[in-house]
Short mmCIF file of C-alpha atoms and ligand atoms in Angstrom, two decimals:
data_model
loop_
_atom_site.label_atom_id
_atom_site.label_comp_id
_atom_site.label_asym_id
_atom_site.label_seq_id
_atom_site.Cartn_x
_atom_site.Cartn_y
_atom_site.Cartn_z
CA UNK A 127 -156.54 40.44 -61.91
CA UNK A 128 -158.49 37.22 -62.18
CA UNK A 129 -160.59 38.24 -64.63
CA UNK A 130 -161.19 36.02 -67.43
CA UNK A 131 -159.54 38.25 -70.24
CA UNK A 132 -156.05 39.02 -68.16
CA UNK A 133 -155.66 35.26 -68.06
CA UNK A 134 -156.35 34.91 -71.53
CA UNK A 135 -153.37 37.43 -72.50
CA UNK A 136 -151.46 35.93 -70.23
CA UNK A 137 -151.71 32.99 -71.61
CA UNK A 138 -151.06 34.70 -75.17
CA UNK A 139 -148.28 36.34 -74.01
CA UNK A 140 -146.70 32.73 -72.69
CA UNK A 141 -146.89 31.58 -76.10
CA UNK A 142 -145.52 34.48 -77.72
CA UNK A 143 -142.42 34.16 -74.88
CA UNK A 144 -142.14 30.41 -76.68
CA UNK A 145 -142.12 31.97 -79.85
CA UNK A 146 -139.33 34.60 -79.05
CA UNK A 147 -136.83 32.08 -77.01
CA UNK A 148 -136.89 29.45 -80.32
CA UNK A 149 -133.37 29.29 -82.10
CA UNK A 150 -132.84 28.80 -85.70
CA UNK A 151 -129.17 27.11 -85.26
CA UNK A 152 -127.34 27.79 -88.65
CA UNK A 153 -125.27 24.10 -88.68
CA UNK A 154 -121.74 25.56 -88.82
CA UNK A 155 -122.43 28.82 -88.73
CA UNK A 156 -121.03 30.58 -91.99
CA UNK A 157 -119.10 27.67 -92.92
CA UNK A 158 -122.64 26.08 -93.65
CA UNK A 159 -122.61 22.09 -93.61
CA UNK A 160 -119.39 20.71 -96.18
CA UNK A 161 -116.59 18.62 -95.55
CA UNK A 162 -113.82 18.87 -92.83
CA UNK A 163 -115.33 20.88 -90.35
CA UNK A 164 -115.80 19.58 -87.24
CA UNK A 165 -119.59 19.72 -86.27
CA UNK A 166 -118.82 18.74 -82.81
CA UNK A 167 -117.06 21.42 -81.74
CA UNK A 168 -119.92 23.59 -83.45
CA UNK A 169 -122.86 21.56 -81.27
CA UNK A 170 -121.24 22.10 -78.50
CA UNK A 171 -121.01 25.68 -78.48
CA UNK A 172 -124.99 25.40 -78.65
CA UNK A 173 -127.93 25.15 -76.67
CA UNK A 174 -130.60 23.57 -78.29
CA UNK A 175 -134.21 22.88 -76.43
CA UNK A 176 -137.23 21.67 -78.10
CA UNK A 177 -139.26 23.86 -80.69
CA UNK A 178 -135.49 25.36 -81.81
CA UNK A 179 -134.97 24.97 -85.82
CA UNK A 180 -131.44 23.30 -86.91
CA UNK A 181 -131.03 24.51 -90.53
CA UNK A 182 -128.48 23.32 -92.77
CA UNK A 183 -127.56 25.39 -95.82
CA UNK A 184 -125.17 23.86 -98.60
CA UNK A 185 -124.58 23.02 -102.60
CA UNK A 186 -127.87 21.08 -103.27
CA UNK A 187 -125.85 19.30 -106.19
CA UNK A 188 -123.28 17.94 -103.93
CA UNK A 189 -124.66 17.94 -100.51
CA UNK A 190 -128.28 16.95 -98.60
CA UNK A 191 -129.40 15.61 -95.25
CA UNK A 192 -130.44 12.44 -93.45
CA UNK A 193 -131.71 11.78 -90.24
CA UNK A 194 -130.58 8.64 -88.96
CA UNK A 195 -130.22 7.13 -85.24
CA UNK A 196 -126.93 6.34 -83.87
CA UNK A 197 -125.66 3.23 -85.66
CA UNK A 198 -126.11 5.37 -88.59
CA UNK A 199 -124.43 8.29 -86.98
CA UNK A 200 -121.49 5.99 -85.74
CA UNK A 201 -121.18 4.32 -89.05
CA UNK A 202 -122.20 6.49 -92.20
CA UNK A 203 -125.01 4.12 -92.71
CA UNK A 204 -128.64 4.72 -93.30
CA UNK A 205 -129.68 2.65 -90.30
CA UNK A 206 -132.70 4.36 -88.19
CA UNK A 207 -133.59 6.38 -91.10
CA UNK A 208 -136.14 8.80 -90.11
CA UNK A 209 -136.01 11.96 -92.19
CA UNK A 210 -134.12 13.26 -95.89
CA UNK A 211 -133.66 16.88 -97.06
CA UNK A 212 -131.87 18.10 -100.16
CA UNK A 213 -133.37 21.93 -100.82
CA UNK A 214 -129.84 23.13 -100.37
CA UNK A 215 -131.71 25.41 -97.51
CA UNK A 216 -133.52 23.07 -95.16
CA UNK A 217 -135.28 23.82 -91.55
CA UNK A 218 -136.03 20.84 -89.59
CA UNK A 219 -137.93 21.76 -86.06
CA UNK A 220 -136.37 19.78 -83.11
CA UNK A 221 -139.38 19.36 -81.73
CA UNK A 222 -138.47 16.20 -79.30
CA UNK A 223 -136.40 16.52 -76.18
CA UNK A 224 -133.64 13.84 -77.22
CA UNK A 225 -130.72 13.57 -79.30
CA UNK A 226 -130.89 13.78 -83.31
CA UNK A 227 -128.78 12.63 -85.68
CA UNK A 228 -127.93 14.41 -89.04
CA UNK A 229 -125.61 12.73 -91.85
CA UNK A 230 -124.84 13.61 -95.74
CA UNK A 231 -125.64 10.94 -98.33
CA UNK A 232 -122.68 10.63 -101.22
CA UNK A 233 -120.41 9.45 -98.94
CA UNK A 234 -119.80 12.74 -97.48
CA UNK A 235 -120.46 11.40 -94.34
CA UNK A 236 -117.16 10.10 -93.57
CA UNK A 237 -115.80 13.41 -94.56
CA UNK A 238 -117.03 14.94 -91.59
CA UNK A 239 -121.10 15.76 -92.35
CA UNK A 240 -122.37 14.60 -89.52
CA UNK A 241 -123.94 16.28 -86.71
CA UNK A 242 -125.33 14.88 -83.46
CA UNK A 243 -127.57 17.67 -81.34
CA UNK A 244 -129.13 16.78 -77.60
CA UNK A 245 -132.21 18.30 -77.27
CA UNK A 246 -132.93 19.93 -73.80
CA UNK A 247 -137.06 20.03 -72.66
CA UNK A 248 -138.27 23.64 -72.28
CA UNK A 249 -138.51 25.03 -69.09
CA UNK A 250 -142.51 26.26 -68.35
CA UNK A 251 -141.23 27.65 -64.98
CA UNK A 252 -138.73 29.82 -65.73
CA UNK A 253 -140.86 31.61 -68.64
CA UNK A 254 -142.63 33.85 -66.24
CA UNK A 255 -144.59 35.84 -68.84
CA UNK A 256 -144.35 38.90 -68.30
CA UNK A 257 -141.23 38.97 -67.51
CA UNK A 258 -139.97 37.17 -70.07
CA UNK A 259 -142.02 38.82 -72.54
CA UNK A 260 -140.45 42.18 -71.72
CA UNK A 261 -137.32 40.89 -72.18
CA UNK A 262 -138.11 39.03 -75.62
CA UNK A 263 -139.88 42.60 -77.15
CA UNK A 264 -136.68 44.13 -76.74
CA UNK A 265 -134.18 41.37 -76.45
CA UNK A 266 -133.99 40.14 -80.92
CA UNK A 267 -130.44 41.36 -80.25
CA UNK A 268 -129.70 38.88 -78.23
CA UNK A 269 -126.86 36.58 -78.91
CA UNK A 270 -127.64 33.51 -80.81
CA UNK A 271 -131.08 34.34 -81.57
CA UNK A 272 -132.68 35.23 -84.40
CA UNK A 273 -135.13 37.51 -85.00
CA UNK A 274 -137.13 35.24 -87.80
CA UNK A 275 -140.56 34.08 -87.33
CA UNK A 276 -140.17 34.87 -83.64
CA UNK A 277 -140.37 38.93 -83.53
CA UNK A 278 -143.10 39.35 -86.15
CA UNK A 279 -145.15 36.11 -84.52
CA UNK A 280 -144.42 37.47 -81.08
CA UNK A 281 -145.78 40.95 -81.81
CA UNK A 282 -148.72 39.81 -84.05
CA UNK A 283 -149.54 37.74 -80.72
CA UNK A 284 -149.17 40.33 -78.44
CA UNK A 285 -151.26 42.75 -80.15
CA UNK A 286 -154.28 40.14 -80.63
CA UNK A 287 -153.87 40.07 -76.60
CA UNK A 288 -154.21 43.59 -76.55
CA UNK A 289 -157.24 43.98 -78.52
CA UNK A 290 -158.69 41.07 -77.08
CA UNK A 291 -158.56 42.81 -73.23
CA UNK A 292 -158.68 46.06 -74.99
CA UNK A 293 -162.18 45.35 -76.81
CA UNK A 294 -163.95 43.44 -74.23
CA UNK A 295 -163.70 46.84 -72.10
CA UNK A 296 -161.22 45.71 -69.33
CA UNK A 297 -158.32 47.79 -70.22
CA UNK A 298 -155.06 47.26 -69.11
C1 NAG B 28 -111.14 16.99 -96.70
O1 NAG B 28 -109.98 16.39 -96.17
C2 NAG B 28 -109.53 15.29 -96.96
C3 NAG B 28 -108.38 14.63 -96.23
O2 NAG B 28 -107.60 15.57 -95.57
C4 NAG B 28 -109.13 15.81 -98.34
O3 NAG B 28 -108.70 14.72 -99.15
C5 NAG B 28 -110.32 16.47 -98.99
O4 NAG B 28 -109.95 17.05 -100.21
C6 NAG B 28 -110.89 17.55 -98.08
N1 NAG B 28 -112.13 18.04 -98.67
C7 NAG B 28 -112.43 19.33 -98.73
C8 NAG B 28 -113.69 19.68 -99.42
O5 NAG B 28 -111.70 20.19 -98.24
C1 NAG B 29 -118.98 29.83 -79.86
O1 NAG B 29 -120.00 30.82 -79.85
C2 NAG B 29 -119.54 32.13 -79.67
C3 NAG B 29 -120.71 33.07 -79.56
O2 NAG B 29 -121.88 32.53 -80.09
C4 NAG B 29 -118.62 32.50 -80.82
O3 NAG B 29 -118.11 33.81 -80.64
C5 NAG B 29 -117.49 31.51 -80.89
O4 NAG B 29 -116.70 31.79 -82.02
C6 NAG B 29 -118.02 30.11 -80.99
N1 NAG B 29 -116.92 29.16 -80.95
C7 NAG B 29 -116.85 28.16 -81.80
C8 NAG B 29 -115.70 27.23 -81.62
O5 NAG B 29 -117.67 28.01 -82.70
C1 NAG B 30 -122.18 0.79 -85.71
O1 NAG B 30 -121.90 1.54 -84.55
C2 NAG B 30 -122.26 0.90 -83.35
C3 NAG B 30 -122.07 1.89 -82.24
O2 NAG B 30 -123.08 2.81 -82.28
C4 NAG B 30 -121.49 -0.36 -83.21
O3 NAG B 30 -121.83 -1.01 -81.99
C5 NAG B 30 -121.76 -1.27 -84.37
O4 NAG B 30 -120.95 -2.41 -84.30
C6 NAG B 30 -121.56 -0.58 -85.67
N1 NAG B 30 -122.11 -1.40 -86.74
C7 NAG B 30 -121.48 -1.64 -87.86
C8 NAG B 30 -122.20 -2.51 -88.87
O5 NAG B 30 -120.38 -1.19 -88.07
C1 NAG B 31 -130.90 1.98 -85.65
O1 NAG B 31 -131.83 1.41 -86.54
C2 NAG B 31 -131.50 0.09 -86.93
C3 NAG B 31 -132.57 -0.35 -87.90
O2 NAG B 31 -132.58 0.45 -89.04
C4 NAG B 31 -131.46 -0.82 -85.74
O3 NAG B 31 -131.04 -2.11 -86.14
C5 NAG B 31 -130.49 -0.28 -84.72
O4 NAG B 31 -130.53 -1.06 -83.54
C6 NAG B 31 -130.82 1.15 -84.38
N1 NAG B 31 -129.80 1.68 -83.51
C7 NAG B 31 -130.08 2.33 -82.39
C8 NAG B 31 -128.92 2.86 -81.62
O5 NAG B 31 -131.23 2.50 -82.01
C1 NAG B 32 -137.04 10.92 -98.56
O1 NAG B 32 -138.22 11.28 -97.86
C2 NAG B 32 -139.40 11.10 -98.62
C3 NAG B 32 -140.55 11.61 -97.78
O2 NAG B 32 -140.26 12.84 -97.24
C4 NAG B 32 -139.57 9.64 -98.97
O3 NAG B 32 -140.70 9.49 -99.78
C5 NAG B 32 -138.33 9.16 -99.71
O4 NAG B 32 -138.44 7.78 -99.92
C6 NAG B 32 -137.10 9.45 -98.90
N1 NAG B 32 -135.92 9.06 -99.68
C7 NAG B 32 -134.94 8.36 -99.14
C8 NAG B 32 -133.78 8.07 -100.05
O5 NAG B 32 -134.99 7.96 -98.02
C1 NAG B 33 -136.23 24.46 -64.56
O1 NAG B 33 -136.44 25.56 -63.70
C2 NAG B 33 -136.26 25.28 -62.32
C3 NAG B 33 -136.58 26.52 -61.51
O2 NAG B 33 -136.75 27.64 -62.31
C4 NAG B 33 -134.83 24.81 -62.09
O3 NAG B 33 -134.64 24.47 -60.72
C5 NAG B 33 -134.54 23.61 -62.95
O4 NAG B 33 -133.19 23.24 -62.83
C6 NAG B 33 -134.83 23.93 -64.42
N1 NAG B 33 -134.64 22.73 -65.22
C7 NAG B 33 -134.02 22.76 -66.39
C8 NAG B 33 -133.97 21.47 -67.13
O5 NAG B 33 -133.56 23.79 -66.85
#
């Protein structure tokens, strides 16, 4: 139990658990980010903690992204600018515990495209791995998450753990 290698999956299997629990939040679910809907309501129907993906998917022509701090947020201005996206399809990790602010350019902003998301820390205690890692091999159908990177990451991991105890002739 304290060998060397069963520490070393564990370990691998922790990270995989991270891998499984991140959330790709779709901003506005199938309404997608445009005018007059009331991102609000849709953050706080959400859980976001750090590592999650926010991904806003709209008309690249008409719509795009900027990060911005609060004045900005408050005011449809570009103040705090930290961050622009216009693919039409754009992931941004939330990789800080804190609160991010999203607006669209073209004036859209004071339309309603703007999005403000708290970030909670992840919690290393209650990711008991292998536990957790049970649960996250069978648990893609889980509500709100998504199976993309995290099953095919997760799997590759837990495999390389495998092989790794596997080959240097512990077994499991
Ligand atoms: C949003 O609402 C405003 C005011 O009610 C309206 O003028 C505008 O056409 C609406 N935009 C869209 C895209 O529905
Ligand atoms: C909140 O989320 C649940 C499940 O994810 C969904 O069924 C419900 O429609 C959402 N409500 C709003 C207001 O988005
Ligand atoms: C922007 O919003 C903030 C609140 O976050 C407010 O205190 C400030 O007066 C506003 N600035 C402008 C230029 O409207
Ligand atoms: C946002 O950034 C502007 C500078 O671009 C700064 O003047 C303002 O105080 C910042 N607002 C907050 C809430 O940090
Ligand atoms: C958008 O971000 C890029 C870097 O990612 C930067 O070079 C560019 O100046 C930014 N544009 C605006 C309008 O902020
Ligand atoms: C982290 O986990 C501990 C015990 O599992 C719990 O008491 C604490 O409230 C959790 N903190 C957060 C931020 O979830």
């Amino acid at each position: 139990m304290g060998s060397p290698q069963l520490r070393r999956l564990l370990l691998l299997l922790s990270v995989a658990v991270a891998f499984v629990s991140a959330t790709d939040h779709i901003v506005g679910g199938h309404l997608g980010w445009n005018p007059n809907i009331s991102y609000t309501l849709w953050a706080n129907n959400q859980t976001f903690y750090v590592n999650d993906l926010i991904s806003f998917r709209y008309q690249k022509n008409m719509y795009n992204v900027f990060e911005v701090n609060k004045t900005g947020y408050d005011n449809c201005t570009m103040d705090g600018l930290a961050g622009n996206w216009s693919s039409g399809k754009d992931f941004i990790t939330l990789d800080q515990a804190k609160t991010y602010y999203f607006i669209c350019g073209n004036g859209f902003c004071f339309s309603g495209m703007k999005v403000s998301v708290t970030v909670h820390p992840l919690n290393a205690s209650s990711a008991a791995p292998l536990k957790a890692s049970t649960h996250g091999a069978a648990g893609s159908a889980a509500p709100g998450l998504r199976p993309w990177p995290s099953s095919n990451a997760a799997a590759l991991l837990v495999a390389a753990a495998a092989s790794i105890v596997i080959g240097s002739g512990v077994g499991i």
